[in-house]
Amino acid sequence: MERLLVKGGNKLFGSVEITGAKNAAVAILPAAILASEGVCVIDNIPDIEDVQCMEKIMRSLGCEIQRNKNEFVIDSKSISSTDAMIEEVKNMRASYYLIGALLGRFKKARVALPGGCHIGVRPIDQHIKGFEALGATVEINHGSVSIQAEKLVGTNIFFDVVSVGATINVMIAAAVAEGTTILENVAREPHVVDVANFLNTMGANIKGAGTDVIIIKGVPTLKGCNYSVIPDQIEAATFMIASAACGGEVTIKNVIPKHLESITAKLVEMGVEVEEGDDSVTVKREGNLRGTNVKTSPYPGFPTDVQQPMTVLMCLAEGRSLVNESIWESRFKHVDELKKLGANIKVDGRSAIIEGVKEFTGTVVKATDLRAGAAMVIAGLVAKGETEIYSIEHIDRGYPHIEDKFRSLGGDVTRIYK
Ligand code: EPZ
């Protein structure tokens, strides 16, 4: 069975390039469905399973897609189906963006209910509330969402919770609604801004992305454009944490340091040196790590997607650390795996209390979800001896060529194919 074998103990040195952001790419690709003229040429798309899944789904609808390394050329003019019901739709979370994109372009869609990491209940009520406010009728039955509208009309929508997915999905549909839509209490994540910028490059009129109010003046149609996806904040944070955990000195290139501020601040608090460049951060750690407290929250707070890798670092820090996971109610499945390596962690509801340990010892663990998988790789890199990581399909959903990137820094990570 495919797995990663990690031999721990090496410090990390050198530089690593960060690729395009997964959570931006998986929204920008379906948003390209809105282009009824011209083609979208989108660069810096990461080579990950979730992107391959989205590509397959979009082809099944009739999109013509050409790939040249990280560049996708998407022609959506000849889409022949608004039914996204193939198996891949259920395997990934971001397939919910097909609802907003197909609704915007064709005023109807049938999309299988999305899957994704098992990190808690993942409702889509806020997406539906937004679509209904724009004038759509929504039915959920037999595992799919059926949606239609005679026309979409702009309105004011106040989201009950700050949701990345609902913000992006409703923004995609509202870009081509009649009149003005005002979205309030929206997510401010960098990928929300990236999708808004992409839609604007296609001809949309969206202002305010990155603040908590987004104003969208609907336009009748959108057309193809050239665009490049922003760097992946979470992949960058993962390498920052790995470098801090292993010790050594690593420059993480092709990043937007501003997007990493909450991570940089925590690392510095823990005794790690972080130097920001224009589009890079250098992480250096020589002394002992100090324990700290982390509470996850929407951007610009500490990202929930970095909580699991960060837990590894806290395990190796002196004293007690605390994690409060405020976004997902069961994003602690990595804890049992870390305990197998020697971690001392107690989970109480949405909190984890971590007592620092001197070292980890390698053993067999599994990636219970995407970021838990990244946490296992970091833990393996610092553990004494060998760590075997199973269920690595979760890691491949979001990290391109993780073993090659760590090997280039001196980390001993090998993919075993049988
Ligand atoms: C996105 O998920 C990301 N996924 C997640 O990344 C990330 O953890 C999450 O945002 C938070 O940053 C993608 O972008 C594909 P939300 P999303 O809607 O959009 C509640 C990773 O590791 N909620 O912002 O599904 C929800 O239960 C993944 O890359 C509602 O109540 O998350 C949660 O508590 C995992 N109703 C909170 O809002 C809704 O309709 C935030 O969820 C929608 C959400």
GROMACS .gro file of C-alpha atoms and ligand atoms in nm:
model
  462
    1MET     CA    1   0.000   0.000   0.000
    2GLU     CA    2   0.137   0.346  -0.092
    3ARG     CA    3   0.293   0.516   0.209
    4LEU     CA    4   0.564   0.758   0.316
    5LEU     CA    5   0.873   0.640   0.498
    6VAL     CA    6   1.035   0.915   0.702
    7LYS     CA    7   1.375   0.876   0.868
    8GLY     CA    8   1.394   1.141   1.134
    9GLY     CA    9   1.671   1.346   1.284
   10ASN     CA   10   1.802   1.562   0.998
   11LYS     CA   11   1.805   1.938   1.028
   12LEU     CA   12   1.660   2.119   0.725
   13PHE     CA   13   1.867   2.360   0.515
   14GLY     CA   14   1.820   2.534   0.181
   15SER     CA   15   1.520   2.680   0.003
   16VAL     CA   16   1.181   2.556  -0.112
   17GLU     CA   17   0.934   2.706  -0.363
   18ILE     CA   18   0.570   2.729  -0.260
   19THR     CA   19   0.309   2.649  -0.526
   20GLY     CA   20  -0.029   2.805  -0.600
   21ALA     CA   21  -0.292   2.800  -0.326
   22LYS     CA   22  -0.510   2.489  -0.322
   23ASN     CA   23  -0.812   2.663  -0.172
   24ALA     CA   24  -0.791   2.944  -0.428
   25ALA     CA   25  -0.733   2.711  -0.725
   26VAL     CA   26  -1.027   2.483  -0.643
   27ALA     CA   27  -1.258   2.789  -0.651
   28ILE     CA   28  -1.100   2.970  -0.947
   29LEU     CA   29  -1.121   2.664  -1.173
   30PRO     CA   30  -1.501   2.624  -1.140
   31ALA     CA   31  -1.545   3.004  -1.150
   32ALA     CA   32  -1.400   2.984  -1.504
   33ILE     CA   33  -1.734   2.824  -1.600
   34LEU     CA   34  -1.875   3.180  -1.597
   35ALA     CA   35  -1.671   3.272  -1.908
   36SER     CA   36  -1.923   3.254  -2.191
   37GLU     CA   37  -1.672   3.406  -2.436
   38GLY     CA   38  -1.297   3.357  -2.474
   39VAL     CA   39  -1.076   3.123  -2.273
   40CYS     CA   40  -0.931   3.149  -1.922
   41VAL     CA   41  -0.556   3.096  -1.900
   42ILE     CA   42  -0.481   3.029  -1.536
   43ASP     CA   43  -0.126   2.982  -1.412
   44ASN     CA   44   0.025   2.861  -1.082
   45ILE     CA   45  -0.232   2.582  -1.037
   46PRO     CA   46  -0.089   2.328  -0.790
   47ASP     CA   47  -0.035   1.968  -0.903
   48ILE     CA   48  -0.257   1.805  -0.640
   49GLU     CA   49  -0.535   1.545  -0.634
   50ASP     CA   50  -0.811   1.798  -0.556
   51VAL     CA   51  -0.722   1.991  -0.872
   52GLN     CA   52  -0.720   1.670  -1.079
   53CYS     CA   53  -1.060   1.587  -0.935
   54MET     CA   54  -1.199   1.930  -1.026
   55GLU     CA   55  -1.049   1.903  -1.376
   56LYS     CA   56  -1.225   1.569  -1.427
   57ILE     CA   57  -1.559   1.707  -1.306
   58MET     CA   58  -1.534   2.014  -1.531
   59ARG     CA   59  -1.446   1.798  -1.833
   60SER     CA   60  -1.753   1.585  -1.757
   61LEU     CA   61  -1.966   1.901  -1.792
   62GLY     CA   62  -1.814   1.976  -2.134
   63CYS     CA   63  -1.535   2.223  -2.045
   64GLU     CA   64  -1.234   2.191  -2.274
   65ILE     CA   65  -0.918   2.198  -2.065
   66GLN     CA   66  -0.557   2.194  -2.178
   67ARG     CA   67  -0.281   2.161  -1.923
   68ASN     CA   68   0.075   2.267  -1.957
   69LYS     CA   69   0.250   2.202  -1.624
   70ASN     CA   70   0.091   2.451  -1.383
   71GLU     CA   71  -0.102   2.641  -1.648
   72PHE     CA   72  -0.462   2.553  -1.736
   73VAL     CA   73  -0.636   2.681  -2.048
   74ILE     CA   74  -1.011   2.647  -1.992
   75ASP     CA   75  -1.272   2.690  -2.261
   76SER     CA   76  -1.618   2.688  -2.101
   77LYS     CA   77  -1.813   2.805  -2.407
   78SER     CA   78  -1.936   2.460  -2.503
   79ILE     CA   79  -2.052   2.330  -2.164
   80SER     CA   80  -2.322   2.075  -2.240
   81SER     CA   81  -2.437   1.966  -1.895
   82THR     CA   82  -2.531   2.133  -1.568
   83ASP     CA   83  -2.538   1.799  -1.382
   84ALA     CA   84  -2.227   1.738  -1.171
   85MET     CA   85  -2.302   1.395  -1.033
   86ILE     CA   86  -1.987   1.189  -1.102
   87GLU     CA   87  -1.810   1.019  -0.810
   88GLU     CA   88  -1.533   1.283  -0.792
   89VAL     CA   89  -1.787   1.547  -0.685
   90LYS     CA   90  -1.849   1.353  -0.362
   91ASN     CA   91  -1.475   1.315  -0.298
   92MET     CA   92  -1.392   1.679  -0.255
   93ARG     CA   93  -1.533   1.971  -0.059
   94ALA     CA   94  -1.476   2.243  -0.315
   95SER     CA   95  -1.715   2.082  -0.563
   96TYR     CA   96  -1.978   2.303  -0.394
   97TYR     CA   97  -1.838   2.593  -0.602
   98LEU     CA   98  -1.993   2.427  -0.908
   99ILE     CA   99  -2.333   2.522  -0.765
  100GLY     CA  100  -2.254   2.896  -0.767
  101ALA     CA  101  -2.077   2.883  -1.104
  102LEU     CA  102  -2.343   2.679  -1.289
  103LEU     CA  103  -2.625   2.876  -1.127
  104GLY     CA  104  -2.461   3.203  -1.237
  105ARG     CA  105  -2.403   3.095  -1.596
  106PHE     CA  106  -2.704   2.867  -1.667
  107LYS     CA  107  -2.948   2.952  -1.383
  108LYS     CA  108  -2.964   2.585  -1.291
  109ALA     CA  109  -2.750   2.300  -1.159
  110ARG     CA  110  -2.763   1.957  -0.999
  111VAL     CA  111  -2.455   1.885  -0.792
  112ALA     CA  112  -2.384   1.584  -0.568
  113LEU     CA  113  -2.334   1.680  -0.204
  114PRO     CA  114  -1.965   1.752  -0.142
  115GLY     CA  115  -1.722   1.536   0.063
  116GLY     CA  116  -1.379   1.640   0.189
  117CYS     CA  117  -1.185   1.600   0.515
  118HIS     CA  118  -1.373   1.458   0.815
  119ILE     CA  119  -1.310   1.743   1.055
  120GLY     CA  120  -1.663   1.800   1.186
  121VAL     CA  121  -2.012   1.868   1.055
  122ARG     CA  122  -1.975   2.070   0.736
  123PRO     CA  123  -2.313   2.229   0.659
  124ILE     CA  124  -2.380   2.440   0.349
  125ASP     CA  125  -2.682   2.626   0.487
  126GLN     CA  126  -2.512   2.965   0.442
  127HIS     CA  127  -2.441   2.893   0.074
  128ILE     CA  128  -2.808   2.804   0.028
  129LYS     CA  129  -2.929   3.107   0.221
  130GLY     CA  130  -2.725   3.324  -0.017
  131PHE     CA  131  -2.849   3.156  -0.335
  132GLU     CA  132  -3.211   3.175  -0.217
  133ALA     CA  133  -3.170   3.545  -0.138
  134LEU     CA  134  -3.055   3.596  -0.498
  135GLY     CA  135  -3.380   3.435  -0.616
  136ALA     CA  136  -3.293   3.066  -0.656
  137THR     CA  137  -3.501   2.768  -0.547
  138VAL     CA  138  -3.300   2.494  -0.380
  139GLU     CA  139  -3.389   2.132  -0.313
  140ILE     CA  140  -3.169   1.878  -0.140
  141ASN     CA  141  -3.261   1.515  -0.194
  142HIS     CA  142  -3.103   1.181  -0.277
  143GLY     CA  143  -2.757   1.315  -0.200
  144SER     CA  144  -2.765   1.608  -0.439
  145VAL     CA  145  -2.844   1.978  -0.450
  146SER     CA  146  -3.083   2.088  -0.726
  147ILE     CA  147  -3.098   2.459  -0.782
  148GLN     CA  148  -3.268   2.685  -1.033
  149ALA     CA  149  -3.372   3.045  -1.084
  150GLU     CA  150  -3.561   3.235  -1.347
  151LYS     CA  151  -3.316   3.516  -1.287
  152LEU     CA  152  -3.070   3.616  -1.016
  153VAL     CA  153  -3.131   3.955  -0.857
  154GLY     CA  154  -2.881   4.132  -0.631
  155THR     CA  155  -2.973   4.193  -0.266
  156ASN     CA  156  -2.824   4.237   0.084
  157ILE     CA  157  -2.708   3.915   0.250
  158PHE     CA  158  -2.579   3.895   0.606
  159PHE     CA  159  -2.408   3.562   0.675
  160ASP     CA  160  -2.478   3.405   1.017
  161VAL     CA  161  -2.127   3.259   1.035
  162VAL     CA  162  -1.804   3.366   0.870
  163SER     CA  163  -1.767   3.105   0.596
  164VAL     CA  164  -1.498   3.094   0.328
  165GLY     CA  165  -1.703   2.862   0.109
  166ALA     CA  166  -2.033   3.054   0.136
  167THR     CA  167  -1.860   3.389   0.074
  168ILE     CA  168  -1.688   3.266  -0.242
  169ASN     CA  169  -1.983   3.063  -0.373
  170VAL     CA  170  -2.241   3.341  -0.339
  171MET     CA  171  -1.991   3.597  -0.476
  172ILE     CA  172  -1.944   3.379  -0.788
  173ALA     CA  173  -2.320   3.365  -0.856
  174ALA     CA  174  -2.381   3.731  -0.765
  175ALA     CA  175  -2.110   3.845  -1.011
  176VAL     CA  176  -2.364   3.787  -1.290
  177ALA     CA  177  -2.687   3.875  -1.101
  178GLU     CA  178  -2.896   4.177  -1.198
  179GLY     CA  179  -2.822   4.481  -0.978
  180THR     CA  180  -2.609   4.510  -0.665
  181THR     CA  181  -2.541   4.245  -0.401
  182ILE     CA  182  -2.395   4.340  -0.065
  183LEU     CA  183  -2.244   4.051   0.131
  184GLU     CA  184  -2.186   4.118   0.501
  185ASN     CA  185  -1.997   3.924   0.769
  186VAL     CA  186  -1.789   3.759   0.498
  187ALA     CA  187  -1.461   3.568   0.519
  188ARG     CA  188  -1.147   3.774   0.456
  189GLU     CA  189  -0.906   3.490   0.368
  190PRO     CA  190  -0.645   3.559   0.097
  191HIS     CA  191  -0.818   3.308  -0.133
  192VAL     CA  192  -1.147   3.502  -0.107
  193VAL     CA  193  -0.957   3.806  -0.238
  194ASP     CA  194  -0.791   3.593  -0.508
  195VAL     CA  195  -1.123   3.465  -0.640
  196ALA     CA  196  -1.265   3.822  -0.641
  197ASN     CA  197  -0.959   3.940  -0.835
  198PHE     CA  198  -1.003   3.656  -1.084
  199LEU     CA  199  -1.372   3.740  -1.135
  200ASN     CA  200  -1.284   4.109  -1.179
  201THR     CA  201  -1.023   4.014  -1.440
  202MET     CA  202  -1.305   3.829  -1.622
  203GLY     CA  203  -1.507   4.153  -1.622
  204ALA     CA  204  -1.693   4.141  -1.289
  205ASN     CA  205  -1.735   4.446  -1.065
  206ILE     CA  206  -1.652   4.333  -0.709
  207LYS     CA  207  -1.521   4.563  -0.437
  208GLY     CA  208  -1.430   4.508  -0.073
  209ALA     CA  209  -1.291   4.151  -0.084
  210GLY     CA  210  -1.048   4.124   0.209
  211THR     CA  211  -1.278   4.333   0.433
  212ASP     CA  212  -1.597   4.206   0.597
  213VAL     CA  213  -1.831   4.364   0.341
  214ILE     CA  214  -1.819   4.276  -0.030
  215ILE     CA  215  -2.013   4.483  -0.283
  216ILE     CA  216  -2.088   4.322  -0.616
  217LYS     CA  217  -2.239   4.513  -0.907
  218GLY     CA  218  -2.370   4.239  -1.133
  219VAL     CA  219  -2.271   4.230  -1.500
  220PRO     CA  220  -2.459   4.031  -1.769
  221THR     CA  221  -2.169   3.809  -1.880
  222LEU     CA  222  -1.804   3.736  -1.806
  223LYS     CA  223  -1.527   3.648  -2.049
  224GLY     CA  224  -1.195   3.465  -2.051
  225CYS     CA  225  -0.879   3.623  -1.906
  226ASN     CA  226  -0.521   3.554  -1.801
  227TYR     CA  227  -0.464   3.500  -1.430
  228SER     CA  228  -0.211   3.356  -1.185
  229VAL     CA  229  -0.316   3.198  -0.852
  230ILE     CA  230  -0.164   3.334  -0.529
  231PRO     CA  231   0.091   3.126  -0.333
  232ASP     CA  232  -0.042   2.872  -0.084
  233GLN     CA  233  -0.046   3.022   0.265
  234ILE     CA  234  -0.097   2.681   0.427
  235GLU     CA  235   0.176   2.498   0.235
  236ALA     CA  236   0.413   2.784   0.326
  237ALA     CA  237   0.312   2.763   0.693
  238THR     CA  238   0.366   2.386   0.688
  239PHE     CA  239   0.726   2.431   0.569
  240MET     CA  240   0.784   2.711   0.822
  241ILE     CA  241   0.673   2.482   1.104
  242ALA     CA  242   0.871   2.185   0.973
  243SER     CA  243   1.184   2.402   0.959
  244ALA     CA  244   1.125   2.522   1.315
  245ALA     CA  245   1.063   2.165   1.436
  246CYS     CA  246   1.371   2.012   1.273
  247GLY     CA  247   1.607   2.305   1.331
  248GLY     CA  248   1.839   2.442   1.064
  249GLU     CA  249   1.770   2.731   0.827
  250VAL     CA  250   1.521   2.729   0.541
  251THR     CA  251   1.409   3.002   0.301
  252ILE     CA  252   1.051   2.955   0.189
  253LYS     CA  253   1.017   3.126  -0.147
  254ASN     CA  254   0.724   3.254  -0.353
  255VAL     CA  255   0.511   3.351  -0.054
  256ILE     CA  256   0.321   3.662   0.051
  257PRO     CA  257   0.472   3.728   0.398
  258LYS     CA  258   0.166   3.933   0.502
  259HIS     CA  259  -0.051   3.619   0.469
  260LEU     CA  260   0.181   3.440   0.712
  261GLU     CA  261   0.187   3.700   0.990
  262SER     CA  262  -0.017   3.500   1.242
  263ILE     CA  263   0.217   3.202   1.198
  264THR     CA  264   0.532   3.415   1.206
  265ALA     CA  265   0.415   3.580   1.530
  266LYS     CA  266   0.361   3.241   1.701
  267LEU     CA  267   0.692   3.101   1.583
  268VAL     CA  268   0.877   3.407   1.715
  269GLU     CA  269   0.693   3.371   2.048
  270MET     CA  270   0.819   3.011   2.061
  271GLY     CA  271   1.183   3.115   2.013
  272VAL     CA  272   1.217   3.070   1.634
  273GLU     CA  273   1.387   3.334   1.417
  274VAL     CA  274   1.179   3.444   1.116
  275GLU     CA  275   1.310   3.694   0.865
  276GLU     CA  276   1.068   3.833   0.608
  277GLY     CA  277   1.182   3.916   0.254
  278ASP     CA  278   0.971   4.068  -0.025
  279ASP     CA  279   0.837   3.731  -0.136
  280SER     CA  280   1.008   3.490   0.100
  281VAL     CA  281   1.047   3.405   0.467
  282THR     CA  282   1.356   3.251   0.623
  283VAL     CA  283   1.303   3.034   0.928
  284LYS     CA  284   1.594   2.949   1.158
  285ARG     CA  285   1.591   2.762   1.487
  286GLU     CA  286   1.888   2.682   1.705
  287GLY     CA  287   1.775   2.703   2.070
  288ASN     CA  288   1.492   2.530   2.260
  289LEU     CA  289   1.128   2.592   2.175
  290ARG     CA  290   0.897   2.759   2.428
  291GLY     CA  291   0.534   2.650   2.476
  292THR     CA  292   0.254   2.880   2.362
  293ASN     CA  293  -0.124   2.906   2.317
  294VAL     CA  294  -0.306   2.905   1.984
  295LYS     CA  295  -0.669   2.981   1.911
  296THR     CA  296  -0.780   2.924   1.554
  297SER     CA  297  -1.002   3.189   1.397
  298PRO     CA  298  -1.093   3.328   1.055
  299TYR     CA  299  -0.829   3.539   0.873
  300PRO     CA  300  -0.631   3.733   0.986
  301GLY     CA  301  -0.638   3.502   1.290
  302PHE     CA  302  -0.442   3.178   1.323
  303PRO     CA  303  -0.568   2.945   1.043
  304THR     CA  304  -0.742   2.624   1.144
  305ASP     CA  305  -0.561   2.455   0.854
  306VAL     CA  306  -0.229   2.516   1.030
  307GLN     CA  307  -0.345   2.396   1.372
  308GLN     CA  308  -0.251   2.030   1.320
  309PRO     CA  309   0.108   2.092   1.199
  310MET     CA  310   0.147   2.353   1.478
  311THR     CA  311   0.047   2.095   1.740
  312VAL     CA  312   0.359   1.896   1.650
  313LEU     CA  313   0.580   2.194   1.725
  314MET     CA  314   0.402   2.255   2.055
  315CYS     CA  315   0.462   1.892   2.154
  316LEU     CA  316   0.836   1.953   2.126
  317ALA     CA  317   0.833   2.286   2.313
  318GLU     CA  318   0.924   2.326   2.680
  319GLY     CA  319   0.630   2.342   2.921
  320ARG     CA  320   0.258   2.345   2.853
  321SER     CA  321   0.086   2.463   2.535
  322LEU     CA  322  -0.284   2.503   2.462
  323VAL     CA  323  -0.479   2.476   2.140
  324ASN     CA  324  -0.833   2.602   2.104
  325GLU     CA  325  -0.994   2.495   1.775
  326SER     CA  326  -1.280   2.737   1.719
  327ILE     CA  327  -1.369   2.653   1.356
  328TRP     CA  328  -1.408   2.273   1.336
  329GLU     CA  329  -1.541   2.059   1.620
  330SER     CA  330  -1.339   1.746   1.546
  331ARG     CA  331  -1.007   1.851   1.408
  332PHE     CA  332  -0.804   1.656   1.662
  333LYS     CA  333  -0.782   1.315   1.493
  334HIS     CA  334  -0.407   1.365   1.457
  335VAL     CA  335  -0.368   1.361   1.836
  336ASP     CA  336  -0.404   0.982   1.874
  337GLU     CA  337  -0.145   0.934   1.600
  338LEU     CA  338   0.097   1.181   1.764
  339LYS     CA  339   0.056   0.995   2.093
  340LYS     CA  340   0.187   0.680   1.921
  341LEU     CA  341   0.509   0.875   1.857
  342GLY     CA  342   0.533   0.981   2.223
  343ALA     CA  343   0.330   1.302   2.244
  344ASN     CA  344   0.163   1.398   2.571
  345ILE     CA  345  -0.170   1.557   2.471
  346LYS     CA  346  -0.514   1.563   2.633
  347VAL     CA  347  -0.814   1.664   2.427
  348ASP     CA  348  -1.109   1.821   2.605
  349GLY     CA  349  -1.384   1.918   2.361
  350ARG     CA  350  -1.240   2.181   2.130
  351SER     CA  351  -0.922   2.222   2.334
  352ALA     CA  352  -0.597   2.029   2.346
  353ILE     CA  353  -0.358   2.056   2.639
  354ILE     CA  354  -0.006   1.969   2.537
  355GLU     CA  355   0.282   1.892   2.776
  356GLY     CA  356   0.613   1.922   2.596
  357VAL     CA  357   0.820   1.604   2.551
  358LYS     CA  358   1.194   1.574   2.480
  359GLU     CA  359   1.156   1.363   2.166
  360PHE     CA  360   0.934   1.148   1.944
  361THR     CA  361   1.013   0.789   1.850
  362GLY     CA  362   0.924   0.668   1.502
  363THR     CA  363   0.643   0.416   1.449
  364VAL     CA  364   0.352   0.341   1.214
  365VAL     CA  365   0.088   0.616   1.190
  366LYS     CA  366  -0.181   0.728   0.948
  367ALA     CA  367  -0.286   1.054   0.789
  368THR     CA  368  -0.643   1.085   0.917
  369ASP     CA  369  -0.705   1.393   0.698
  370LEU     CA  370  -0.506   1.638   0.484
  371ARG     CA  371  -0.343   1.863   0.744
  372ALA     CA  372  -0.316   1.576   0.995
  373GLY     CA  373  -0.107   1.408   0.724
  374ALA     CA  374   0.123   1.710   0.703
  375ALA     CA  375   0.154   1.696   1.083
  376MET     CA  376   0.263   1.329   1.059
  377VAL     CA  377   0.535   1.415   0.806
  378ILE     CA  378   0.674   1.687   1.035
  379ALA     CA  379   0.653   1.455   1.336
  380GLY     CA  380   0.835   1.183   1.139
  381LEU     CA  381   1.109   1.428   1.040
  382VAL     CA  382   1.190   1.499   1.406
  383ALA     CA  383   1.129   1.148   1.547
  384LYS     CA  384   1.412   0.911   1.633
  385GLY     CA  385   1.421   0.623   1.385
  386GLU     CA  386   1.166   0.549   1.113
  387THR     CA  387   0.804   0.660   1.081
  388GLU     CA  388   0.573   0.498   0.828
  389ILE     CA  389   0.273   0.708   0.726
  390TYR     CA  390  -0.029   0.535   0.573
  391SER     CA  391  -0.343   0.681   0.407
  392ILE     CA  392  -0.128   0.936   0.226
  393GLU     CA  393  -0.398   0.997  -0.036
  394HIS     CA  394  -0.516   1.265   0.207
  395ILE     CA  395  -0.177   1.439   0.186
  396ASP     CA  396  -0.174   1.418  -0.194
  397ARG     CA  397  -0.506   1.601  -0.208
  398GLY     CA  398  -0.338   1.923  -0.098
  399TYR     CA  399   0.044   1.904  -0.101
  400PRO     CA  400   0.222   1.872  -0.436
  401HIS     CA  401   0.519   1.629  -0.427
  402ILE     CA  402   0.569   1.667  -0.054
  403GLU     CA  403   0.847   1.406  -0.037
  404ASP     CA  404   1.053   1.577  -0.312
  405LYS     CA  405   1.023   1.916  -0.144
  406PHE     CA  406   1.139   1.782   0.193
  407ARG     CA  407   1.419   1.579   0.034
  408SER     CA  408   1.548   1.896  -0.134
  409LEU     CA  409   1.590   2.042   0.216
  410GLY     CA  410   1.769   1.735   0.352
  411GLY     CA  411   1.465   1.565   0.506
  412ASP     CA  412   1.466   1.187   0.451
  413VAL     CA  413   1.115   1.124   0.312
  414THR     CA  414   1.055   0.846   0.059
  415ARG     CA  415   0.736   0.730  -0.109
  416ILE     CA  416   0.695   0.352  -0.100
  417TYR     CA  417   0.466   0.225  -0.374
  418LYS     CA  418   0.386  -0.127  -0.249
  419EPZ     C1  419  -1.262   2.613   0.372
  419EPZ     O1  420  -1.363   2.520   0.404
  419EPZ     C2  421  -1.138   2.536   0.340
  419EPZ     N1  422  -1.169   2.448   0.228
  419EPZ     C3  423  -1.094   2.456   0.462
  419EPZ     O2  424  -0.968   2.401   0.430
  419EPZ     C4  425  -1.077   2.548   0.583
  419EPZ     O3  426  -1.053   2.471   0.699
  419EPZ     C5  427  -1.201   2.634   0.606
  419EPZ     O4  428  -1.237   2.702   0.483
  419EPZ     C6  429  -1.182   2.740   0.714
  419EPZ     O5  430  -1.075   2.824   0.679
  419EPZ     C7  431  -1.170   2.496   0.104
  419EPZ     O6  432  -1.145   2.613   0.080
  419EPZ     C8  433  -1.200   2.400  -0.005
  419EPZ     P1  434  -1.609   2.745   0.609
  419EPZ     P2  435  -1.514   2.565   0.411
  419EPZ     O7  436  -1.734   2.749   0.528
  419EPZ     O8  437  -1.535   2.675   0.313
  419EPZ     C9  438  -1.946   2.673   0.943
  419EPZ    C10  439  -0.798   2.243   0.422
  419EPZ     O9  440  -0.735   2.186   0.514
  419EPZ     N2  441  -2.040   2.678   0.829
  419EPZ    O10  442  -1.524   2.866   0.617
  419EPZ    O11  443  -1.597   2.442   0.398
  419EPZ    C11  444  -1.861   2.546   0.938
  419EPZ    O12  445  -1.927   2.438   0.998
  419EPZ    C12  446  -0.948   2.260   0.430
  419EPZ    O13  447  -0.744   2.289   0.320
  419EPZ    C13  448  -2.175   2.678   0.854
  419EPZ    O14  449  -2.220   2.668   0.968
  419EPZ    O15  450  -1.520   2.622   0.558
  419EPZ    C14  451  -1.736   2.591   1.010
  419EPZ    O16  452  -1.755   2.578   1.149
  419EPZ    C15  453  -1.013   2.178   0.533
  419EPZ     N3  454  -2.262   2.684   0.746
  419EPZ    C16  455  -1.726   2.741   0.978
  419EPZ    O17  456  -1.854   2.779   0.930
  419EPZ    C17  457  -2.216   2.694   0.619
  419EPZ    O18  458  -2.300   2.701   0.527
  419EPZ    C18  459  -1.623   2.776   0.870
  419EPZ    O19  460  -1.645   2.694   0.755
  419EPZ    C19  461  -2.080   2.697   0.595
  419EPZ    C20  462  -1.992   2.689   0.702
   0.00000   0.00000   0.00000
